[in-house]
Amino acid sequence: MIAKAKAISYGINDLRYITGESKHKKHSEKIYRVLDNQLPPELDAMGIWNSMQLTLSQHRPIKNSIIRIELSPSPEHTTFYDIEDWKKLWHEFAEEFDKQVISGKDGKVRSCQTNLANSKYTVYLHMESKGKVPHLHAAICRFDENGNINNDHNIHLRAQRAAERVAVKRGWKTAEEIRSRNIPEVSRECMEVLRTMSSWSWEEYKKALARRGYSVYERKDKKDVLRGYAILKGNTKYKASELGVARNLMISKLPRTWQKLHYRERLAAQVNTSQSHRPEPVKRPAANMDYTHYSSGSVSYTLSSHGRTEQRFYIPERVLDYFNEEFDYREVANSSELTDIAVAIFVGMLDTPAVSDGGGGGGSQSDLPWRDKDDDDLQWARRCARAATLLLGKKPRTGLRR
């Protein structure tokens, strides 16, 4: 269950929204009054506002005179709820809301107890349209009927904690549990969107997520430069920094993440182009060179095909050590991609054109067979590394180096 709370200055507009009287509110026929507290019965939005103003006028003026609360339980818990069930849920939440005393790290009280129980408020149920979960809206007067102010310091924390306590009492999943459960799924969907994109585009990324039922909220700086984003589904928000692996779905890393998912497709196109100009194809390793089973002195290496399926190979340990040294991640920004390509060529998974055996003068060496039965593993690994570098190019890592 999720709860949001905020002290606001636009009380009458909020009341018109939650009662369904606002002309901008869609599906007003799906809004129901749940209860009123310390108010005359059956008032409209203006009547509720005037009653609250009567209380507020007896005390010192305050800018944010209304507390706005939204309470959203998971839909599976409220499928068969009637108005009495919603009323009981609100009372439990309000009781927990009022119980809390919020202290700082120094132990001093930052927010004393509130008194919703003796304050004027109204609560409405919004059933909304498809894709939205049923939830409660409440508007509460900042002054209670005893003349005490309902403290709004860290009021969002008070609401979150009250919702957590009610959820625990009822045996429901808490908001944190729901978030933790959903983050891997949301991350997978974001990665799937990137895989289906033929080219990188922020706008296309947003549209694709929207088609999957997500809303994307952009965070821009004063110069209108996009600095971050969050994804919302239902009433749960996920920051980009919480998704993916090693924060690879943050706005600054998204283009690079897309490139990593698609570099195999780009490589295949490069290989096809190269082969059309170089007639001599690669000779696959001899049949007795089986890298799919473990043998003494080998280590495992996993390759993914187009980011979807995985294949495990067992290559000589000294070969992997050579690749790790040749494509040192501390020096080379695209070390993982280069290593993948080199390993794929080494085990015969990837066809690629012949390259020079090295030595600088060209000549007949460039026409040597790609690999013959007398090639040892390390010499073959060097050729694979050169081919990978030829196809992708080494990108130096910026910043600190060893």
Short mmCIF file of C-alpha atoms in Angstrom, two decimals:
data_model
loop_
_atom_site.label_atom_id
_atom_site.label_comp_id
_atom_site.label_asym_id
_atom_site.label_seq_id
_atom_site.Cartn_x
_atom_site.Cartn_y
_atom_site.Cartn_z
CA MET A 1 0.00 0.00 0.00
CA ILE A 2 1.23 3.46 -0.92
CA ALA A 3 0.36 6.78 0.72
CA LYS A 4 1.26 10.34 -0.28
CA ALA A 5 0.72 13.47 1.78
CA LYS A 6 1.41 17.16 1.20
CA ALA A 7 0.35 20.49 2.68
CA ILE A 8 -1.10 22.67 -0.09
CA SER A 9 -2.38 26.21 -0.62
CA TYR A 10 -4.89 25.44 -3.41
CA GLY A 11 -7.53 23.90 -1.14
CA ILE A 12 -10.67 24.73 -3.11
CA ASN A 13 -9.20 23.40 -6.36
CA ASP A 14 -8.17 20.20 -4.64
CA LEU A 15 -11.64 19.77 -3.15
CA ARG A 16 -13.25 20.23 -6.55
CA TYR A 17 -10.90 17.60 -7.96
CA ILE A 18 -11.47 14.94 -5.31
CA THR A 19 -15.24 15.46 -5.23
CA GLY A 20 -15.42 15.21 -9.04
CA GLU A 21 -16.76 18.75 -9.49
CA SER A 22 -13.73 19.96 -11.44
CA LYS A 23 -14.41 20.34 -15.15
CA HIS A 24 -10.99 18.81 -15.79
CA LYS A 25 -11.80 15.62 -13.86
CA LYS A 26 -12.58 12.64 -16.06
CA HIS A 27 -14.91 9.84 -14.96
CA SER A 28 -16.63 11.85 -12.23
CA GLU A 29 -19.30 9.11 -12.22
CA LYS A 30 -16.70 6.79 -10.68
CA ILE A 31 -16.09 8.99 -7.63
CA TYR A 32 -17.84 8.22 -4.33
CA ARG A 33 -18.01 9.98 -0.98
CA VAL A 34 -16.62 7.73 1.76
CA LEU A 35 -16.95 9.89 4.89
CA ASP A 36 -16.76 13.39 6.35
CA ASN A 37 -15.31 14.30 9.74
CA GLN A 38 -16.40 17.29 11.87
CA LEU A 39 -18.38 18.59 8.87
CA PRO A 40 -22.09 19.06 8.21
CA PRO A 41 -23.42 16.21 6.03
CA GLU A 42 -23.57 16.20 2.22
CA LEU A 43 -21.71 19.45 1.54
CA ASP A 44 -20.35 20.17 -1.94
CA ALA A 45 -16.75 21.28 -2.51
CA MET A 46 -17.46 24.95 -1.81
CA GLY A 47 -19.45 24.09 1.31
CA ILE A 48 -16.57 22.00 2.68
CA TRP A 49 -14.10 24.78 1.85
CA ASN A 50 -16.22 27.43 3.60
CA SER A 51 -16.53 25.24 6.69
CA MET A 52 -12.77 24.76 6.83
CA GLN A 53 -12.24 28.50 6.28
CA LEU A 54 -14.40 29.16 9.31
CA THR A 55 -12.01 27.13 11.44
CA LEU A 56 -8.90 28.62 9.82
CA SER A 57 -10.12 32.20 10.29
CA GLN A 58 -10.01 31.78 14.08
CA HIS A 59 -6.23 31.32 14.07
CA ARG A 60 -3.10 32.90 12.62
CA PRO A 61 -2.98 32.81 8.81
CA ILE A 62 -0.98 30.00 7.20
CA LYS A 63 -0.14 29.62 3.53
CA ASN A 64 -0.63 25.85 3.16
CA SER A 65 -3.96 25.46 4.91
CA ILE A 66 -4.99 22.02 3.65
CA ILE A 67 -3.34 18.59 3.92
CA ARG A 68 -3.82 16.50 0.80
CA ILE A 69 -3.55 12.69 1.20
CA GLU A 70 -3.76 9.92 -1.38
CA LEU A 71 -4.01 6.32 -0.15
CA SER A 72 -3.55 3.50 -2.69
CA PRO A 73 -3.73 -0.15 -1.62
CA SER A 74 -2.86 -2.89 -4.11
CA PRO A 75 -5.93 -3.75 -6.22
CA GLU A 76 -5.83 -7.44 -5.31
CA HIS A 77 -6.53 -6.52 -1.68
CA THR A 78 -9.60 -4.39 -2.41
CA THR A 79 -11.36 -6.32 -5.19
CA PHE A 80 -14.54 -6.89 -3.18
CA TYR A 81 -14.46 -3.76 -1.00
CA ASP A 82 -17.62 -1.74 -0.38
CA ILE A 83 -17.78 1.77 1.09
CA GLU A 84 -17.73 0.44 4.67
CA ASP A 85 -14.50 -1.44 3.95
CA TRP A 86 -12.89 1.69 2.53
CA LYS A 87 -14.09 3.67 5.55
CA LYS A 88 -12.49 1.16 7.92
CA LEU A 89 -9.23 1.28 5.96
CA TRP A 90 -9.14 5.06 6.19
CA HIS A 91 -9.77 5.02 9.95
CA GLU A 92 -6.89 2.58 10.47
CA PHE A 93 -4.60 4.76 8.36
CA ALA A 94 -5.62 8.00 10.11
CA GLU A 95 -5.04 6.38 13.51
CA GLU A 96 -1.51 5.33 12.54
CA PHE A 97 -0.92 8.75 10.97
CA ASP A 98 -1.78 10.49 14.24
CA LYS A 99 0.33 8.19 16.40
CA GLN A 100 3.68 9.16 14.95
CA VAL A 101 6.29 11.46 16.42
CA ILE A 102 9.12 12.11 13.95
CA SER A 103 12.54 12.84 15.45
CA GLY A 104 15.81 13.89 13.85
CA LYS A 105 19.16 12.13 14.08
CA ASP A 106 19.95 14.19 17.17
CA GLY A 107 16.87 12.79 18.93
CA LYS A 108 15.02 16.10 18.91
CA VAL A 109 11.37 16.09 17.85
CA ARG A 110 10.97 17.41 14.30
CA SER A 111 7.25 16.71 13.92
CA CYS A 112 4.91 16.18 16.84
CA GLN A 113 1.71 14.14 16.67
CA THR A 114 -1.12 15.30 14.44
CA ASN A 115 -4.81 15.17 15.29
CA LEU A 116 -6.75 14.15 12.19
CA ALA A 117 -9.34 12.53 14.44
CA ASN A 118 -10.52 15.96 15.62
CA SER A 119 -9.94 17.87 12.38
CA LYS A 120 -12.33 18.69 9.56
CA TYR A 121 -11.78 16.46 6.57
CA THR A 122 -13.51 14.72 3.72
CA VAL A 123 -12.57 11.42 2.04
CA TYR A 124 -13.57 10.26 -1.46
CA LEU A 125 -13.02 7.01 -3.37
CA HIS A 126 -11.80 7.27 -6.97
CA MET A 127 -12.41 4.14 -9.02
CA GLU A 128 -10.98 5.78 -12.17
CA SER A 129 -10.67 4.27 -15.65
CA LYS A 130 -8.84 1.18 -16.84
CA GLY A 131 -5.21 0.95 -15.86
CA LYS A 132 -5.79 2.89 -12.63
CA VAL A 133 -6.15 1.31 -9.22
CA PRO A 134 -8.94 2.35 -6.81
CA HIS A 135 -7.62 4.82 -4.24
CA LEU A 136 -8.73 7.29 -1.59
CA HIS A 137 -8.34 11.07 -1.67
CA ALA A 138 -8.63 13.17 1.49
CA ALA A 139 -8.53 16.91 2.16
CA ILE A 140 -7.85 17.84 5.80
CA CYS A 141 -7.90 21.19 7.57
CA ARG A 142 -4.49 22.15 9.02
CA PHE A 143 -6.03 23.35 12.30
CA ASP A 144 -7.94 20.87 14.43
CA GLU A 145 -11.08 21.82 16.35
CA ASN A 146 -9.00 22.49 19.48
CA GLY A 147 -6.98 25.18 17.71
CA ASN A 148 -3.81 23.11 17.35
CA ILE A 149 -1.98 22.96 14.04
CA ASN A 150 -1.39 19.66 12.26
CA ASN A 151 2.37 19.65 11.70
CA ASP A 152 3.40 19.19 8.07
CA HIS A 153 7.15 18.71 8.62
CA ASN A 154 8.18 15.46 6.89
CA ILE A 155 4.51 14.78 6.33
CA HIS A 156 5.32 12.51 3.39
CA LEU A 157 7.29 10.23 5.74
CA ARG A 158 4.40 10.18 8.19
CA ALA A 159 2.05 9.00 5.43
CA GLN A 160 4.47 6.35 4.15
CA ARG A 161 5.04 4.94 7.63
CA ALA A 162 1.33 4.89 8.43
CA ALA A 163 0.63 2.98 5.21
CA GLU A 164 3.42 0.51 5.99
CA ARG A 165 2.05 -0.15 9.47
CA VAL A 166 -1.48 -0.73 8.23
CA ALA A 167 -0.19 -3.07 5.51
CA VAL A 168 1.83 -5.07 8.05
CA LYS A 169 -1.16 -5.34 10.40
CA ARG A 170 -3.35 -6.63 7.59
CA GLY A 171 -0.72 -9.01 6.23
CA TRP A 172 -0.49 -7.11 2.94
CA LYS A 173 2.65 -6.60 0.95
CA THR A 174 4.26 -3.29 1.83
CA ALA A 175 5.18 -0.68 -0.78
CA GLU A 176 8.85 -1.57 -0.41
CA GLU A 177 8.15 -5.26 -0.97
CA ILE A 178 6.11 -4.46 -4.08
CA ARG A 179 8.87 -2.23 -5.43
CA SER A 180 11.54 -4.87 -4.78
CA ARG A 181 9.41 -7.52 -6.45
CA ASN A 182 8.70 -5.39 -9.53
CA ILE A 183 12.13 -3.83 -10.16
CA PRO A 184 13.57 -6.89 -12.00
CA GLU A 185 10.47 -7.08 -14.21
CA VAL A 186 10.56 -3.36 -15.00
CA SER A 187 14.28 -3.62 -15.78
CA ARG A 188 13.66 -6.54 -18.16
CA GLU A 189 10.98 -4.60 -20.00
CA CYS A 190 13.27 -1.59 -20.40
CA MET A 191 16.01 -3.81 -21.81
CA GLU A 192 13.52 -5.50 -24.14
CA VAL A 193 12.47 -2.07 -25.43
CA LEU A 194 16.11 -1.25 -26.17
CA ARG A 195 16.58 -4.56 -27.99
CA THR A 196 13.63 -3.88 -30.30
CA MET A 197 14.86 -0.41 -31.28
CA SER A 198 16.67 -0.38 -34.62
CA SER A 199 18.43 2.86 -33.69
CA TRP A 200 18.85 4.82 -30.49
CA SER A 201 16.20 7.49 -29.85
CA TRP A 202 15.04 8.87 -26.51
CA GLU A 203 11.62 9.73 -27.92
CA GLU A 204 11.16 6.23 -29.33
CA TYR A 205 12.27 4.75 -26.00
CA LYS A 206 9.56 6.76 -24.21
CA LYS A 207 6.88 5.81 -26.73
CA ALA A 208 7.77 2.11 -26.51
CA LEU A 209 7.52 2.19 -22.71
CA ALA A 210 4.17 3.98 -22.98
CA ARG A 211 2.88 1.19 -25.22
CA ARG A 212 3.75 -1.22 -22.41
CA GLY A 213 1.70 0.73 -19.89
CA TYR A 214 4.43 2.88 -18.33
CA SER A 215 4.56 6.63 -17.88
CA VAL A 216 7.93 8.37 -18.20
CA TYR A 217 8.69 11.49 -16.18
CA GLU A 218 11.62 13.58 -17.38
CA ARG A 219 13.86 15.64 -15.12
CA LYS A 220 15.40 18.63 -16.91
CA ASP A 221 17.71 21.38 -15.73
CA LYS A 222 17.20 25.13 -16.13
CA LYS A 223 18.58 24.95 -19.68
CA ASP A 224 15.98 22.32 -20.60
CA VAL A 225 18.63 19.61 -20.81
CA LEU A 226 17.42 16.15 -19.86
CA ARG A 227 19.25 15.03 -16.71
CA GLY A 228 17.23 12.05 -15.53
CA TYR A 229 13.94 10.23 -15.68
CA ALA A 230 11.64 7.97 -13.70
CA ILE A 231 9.13 5.33 -14.74
CA LEU A 232 5.67 5.12 -13.22
CA LYS A 233 3.35 2.14 -13.36
CA GLY A 234 0.17 2.27 -11.33
CA ASN A 235 1.12 4.32 -8.30
CA THR A 236 4.66 3.03 -8.03
CA LYS A 237 7.57 5.12 -9.28
CA TYR A 238 10.95 3.69 -10.25
CA LYS A 239 13.97 5.94 -10.65
CA ALA A 240 16.26 5.06 -13.54
CA SER A 241 19.15 4.69 -11.08
CA GLU A 242 17.27 1.80 -9.42
CA LEU A 243 16.85 -0.17 -12.63
CA GLY A 244 19.09 -2.41 -14.70
CA VAL A 245 22.60 -3.54 -13.80
CA ALA A 246 25.23 -1.08 -12.58
CA ARG A 247 22.77 1.76 -13.30
CA ASN A 248 22.97 1.05 -17.02
CA LEU A 249 19.45 2.42 -17.61
CA MET A 250 20.25 5.94 -16.41
CA ILE A 251 19.82 8.64 -19.04
CA SER A 252 23.59 9.16 -19.37
CA LYS A 253 24.17 5.43 -20.01
CA LEU A 254 21.16 4.53 -22.15
CA PRO A 255 22.82 5.11 -25.56
CA ARG A 256 25.79 2.99 -24.49
CA THR A 257 23.48 0.25 -23.20
CA TRP A 258 21.66 0.22 -26.53
CA GLN A 259 24.99 -0.08 -28.35
CA LYS A 260 26.03 -3.07 -26.23
CA LEU A 261 22.78 -4.85 -27.03
CA HIS A 262 23.17 -4.25 -30.76
CA TYR A 263 26.88 -4.50 -31.40
CA ARG A 264 26.54 -8.10 -32.62
CA GLU A 265 24.07 -7.04 -35.29
CA ARG A 266 26.41 -4.23 -36.35
CA LEU A 267 29.31 -6.66 -36.35
CA ALA A 268 27.46 -9.11 -38.60
CA ALA A 269 26.82 -6.31 -41.08
CA GLN A 270 30.50 -5.35 -41.00
CA VAL A 271 31.55 -8.95 -41.52
CA ASN A 272 29.21 -9.35 -44.49
CA THR A 273 30.55 -6.16 -46.02
CA SER A 274 34.15 -7.22 -45.48
CA GLN A 275 33.55 -10.67 -46.93
CA SER A 276 32.14 -9.14 -50.09
CA HIS A 277 35.55 -7.46 -50.65
CA ARG A 278 37.81 -10.21 -49.32
CA PRO A 279 37.20 -13.54 -51.02
CA GLU A 280 39.12 -15.72 -48.56
CA PRO A 281 36.80 -16.87 -45.75
CA VAL A 282 37.78 -17.98 -42.28
CA LYS A 283 38.61 -21.60 -41.77
CA ARG A 284 36.81 -22.86 -38.70
CA PRO A 285 38.86 -24.70 -36.11
CA ALA A 286 39.46 -28.36 -36.85
CA ALA A 287 36.71 -30.77 -35.88
CA ASN A 288 38.70 -32.13 -32.95
CA MET A 289 38.88 -28.68 -31.36
CA ASP A 290 35.81 -28.89 -29.19
CA TYR A 291 35.33 -25.91 -26.89
CA THR A 292 31.87 -26.89 -25.64
CA HIS A 293 33.18 -29.31 -22.99
CA TYR A 294 35.60 -28.81 -20.15
CA SER A 295 39.15 -30.02 -20.55
CA SER A 296 42.21 -29.70 -18.37
CA GLY A 297 43.60 -26.16 -18.35
CA SER A 298 40.44 -24.55 -19.72
CA VAL A 299 38.12 -21.97 -18.19
CA SER A 300 34.48 -21.25 -18.93
CA TYR A 301 33.33 -18.23 -20.93
CA THR A 302 29.69 -17.36 -21.64
CA LEU A 303 28.60 -15.69 -24.88
CA SER A 304 25.13 -14.28 -25.47
CA SER A 305 23.52 -14.28 -28.89
CA HIS A 306 21.82 -10.96 -29.65
CA GLY A 307 21.43 -10.44 -25.92
CA ARG A 308 18.85 -13.23 -25.65
CA THR A 309 20.31 -16.77 -25.40
CA GLU A 310 23.60 -17.81 -23.87
CA GLN A 311 26.26 -20.32 -24.91
CA ARG A 312 29.04 -21.52 -22.65
CA PHE A 313 32.47 -22.43 -24.00
CA TYR A 314 35.63 -23.70 -22.38
CA ILE A 315 38.76 -22.07 -23.76
CA PRO A 316 42.40 -22.44 -22.68
CA GLU A 317 43.12 -20.33 -19.63
CA ARG A 318 46.19 -18.73 -21.20
CA VAL A 319 44.02 -17.61 -24.13
CA LEU A 320 41.56 -15.82 -21.85
CA ASP A 321 44.48 -14.29 -19.95
CA TYR A 322 45.82 -13.00 -23.26
CA PHE A 323 42.46 -11.45 -24.22
CA ASN A 324 42.14 -9.84 -20.78
CA GLU A 325 45.61 -8.36 -21.14
CA GLU A 326 45.10 -7.26 -24.75
CA PHE A 327 41.70 -5.68 -23.97
CA ASP A 328 42.45 -4.45 -20.46
CA TYR A 329 39.20 -2.97 -19.07
CA ARG A 330 41.22 -0.28 -17.28
CA GLU A 331 42.51 0.99 -20.60
CA VAL A 332 39.87 -0.02 -23.16
CA ALA A 333 36.28 1.26 -22.87
CA ASN A 334 34.81 -1.49 -25.07
CA SER A 335 36.89 -4.33 -23.60
CA SER A 336 33.94 -6.65 -22.99
CA GLU A 337 32.67 -6.34 -26.58
CA LEU A 338 36.14 -6.92 -28.03
CA THR A 339 36.68 -9.96 -25.80
CA ASP A 340 33.30 -11.38 -26.82
CA ILE A 341 34.15 -11.04 -30.51
CA ALA A 342 37.63 -12.50 -30.09
CA VAL A 343 36.28 -15.50 -28.18
CA ALA A 344 33.49 -16.01 -30.76
CA ILE A 345 36.09 -16.12 -33.55
CA PHE A 346 38.40 -18.33 -31.50
CA VAL A 347 35.79 -21.05 -30.96
CA GLY A 348 34.51 -20.84 -34.54
CA MET A 349 31.16 -19.34 -33.61
CA LEU A 350 31.71 -16.28 -35.80
CA ASP A 351 32.96 -16.09 -39.36
CA THR A 352 35.24 -13.20 -40.21
CA PRO A 353 37.64 -12.32 -43.06
CA ALA A 354 41.33 -13.13 -42.90
CA VAL A 355 43.73 -10.50 -41.56
CA SER A 356 47.48 -10.15 -41.67
CA ASP A 357 49.45 -12.40 -39.38
CA GLY A 358 51.36 -9.33 -38.30
CA GLY A 359 54.90 -8.20 -38.90
CA GLY A 360 54.10 -5.04 -40.83
CA GLY A 361 55.16 -5.42 -44.45
CA GLY A 362 52.12 -7.02 -45.94
CA GLY A 363 53.23 -9.36 -48.69
CA SER A 364 52.25 -12.96 -48.76
CA GLN A 365 51.36 -13.04 -45.06
CA SER A 366 48.05 -11.38 -45.75
CA ASP A 367 47.13 -14.33 -47.92
CA LEU A 368 47.92 -16.99 -45.34
CA PRO A 369 45.11 -19.39 -44.41
CA TRP A 370 43.22 -18.10 -41.39
CA ARG A 371 44.00 -21.11 -39.22
CA ASP A 372 45.57 -24.42 -40.04
CA LYS A 373 46.03 -27.57 -38.02
CA ASP A 374 49.54 -26.54 -36.91
CA ASP A 375 48.44 -23.22 -35.37
CA ASP A 376 48.84 -23.26 -31.61
CA ASP A 377 46.16 -21.69 -29.38
CA LEU A 378 48.07 -18.54 -28.47
CA GLN A 379 48.97 -17.71 -32.06
CA TRP A 380 45.34 -18.25 -33.02
CA ALA A 381 44.22 -16.04 -30.11
CA ARG A 382 46.46 -13.21 -31.35
CA ARG A 383 44.84 -13.39 -34.78
CA CYS A 384 41.36 -13.39 -33.22
CA ALA A 385 42.25 -10.33 -31.14
CA ARG A 386 43.50 -8.47 -34.23
CA ALA A 387 40.32 -9.36 -36.12
CA ALA A 388 38.13 -8.13 -33.28
CA THR A 389 40.09 -4.88 -33.12
CA LEU A 390 39.82 -4.46 -36.89
CA LEU A 391 36.04 -4.87 -36.75
CA LEU A 392 35.19 -2.85 -33.64
CA GLY A 393 38.22 -0.68 -32.97
CA LYS A 394 39.68 -0.06 -29.54
CA LYS A 395 38.08 2.80 -27.68
CA PRO A 396 40.41 4.23 -25.02
CA ARG A 397 38.89 4.73 -21.60
CA THR A 398 38.81 8.35 -20.51
CA GLY A 399 39.65 9.51 -17.01
CA LEU A 400 42.05 7.79 -14.64
CA ARG A 401 44.20 5.00 -15.99
CA ARG A 402 46.57 2.63 -14.37
#
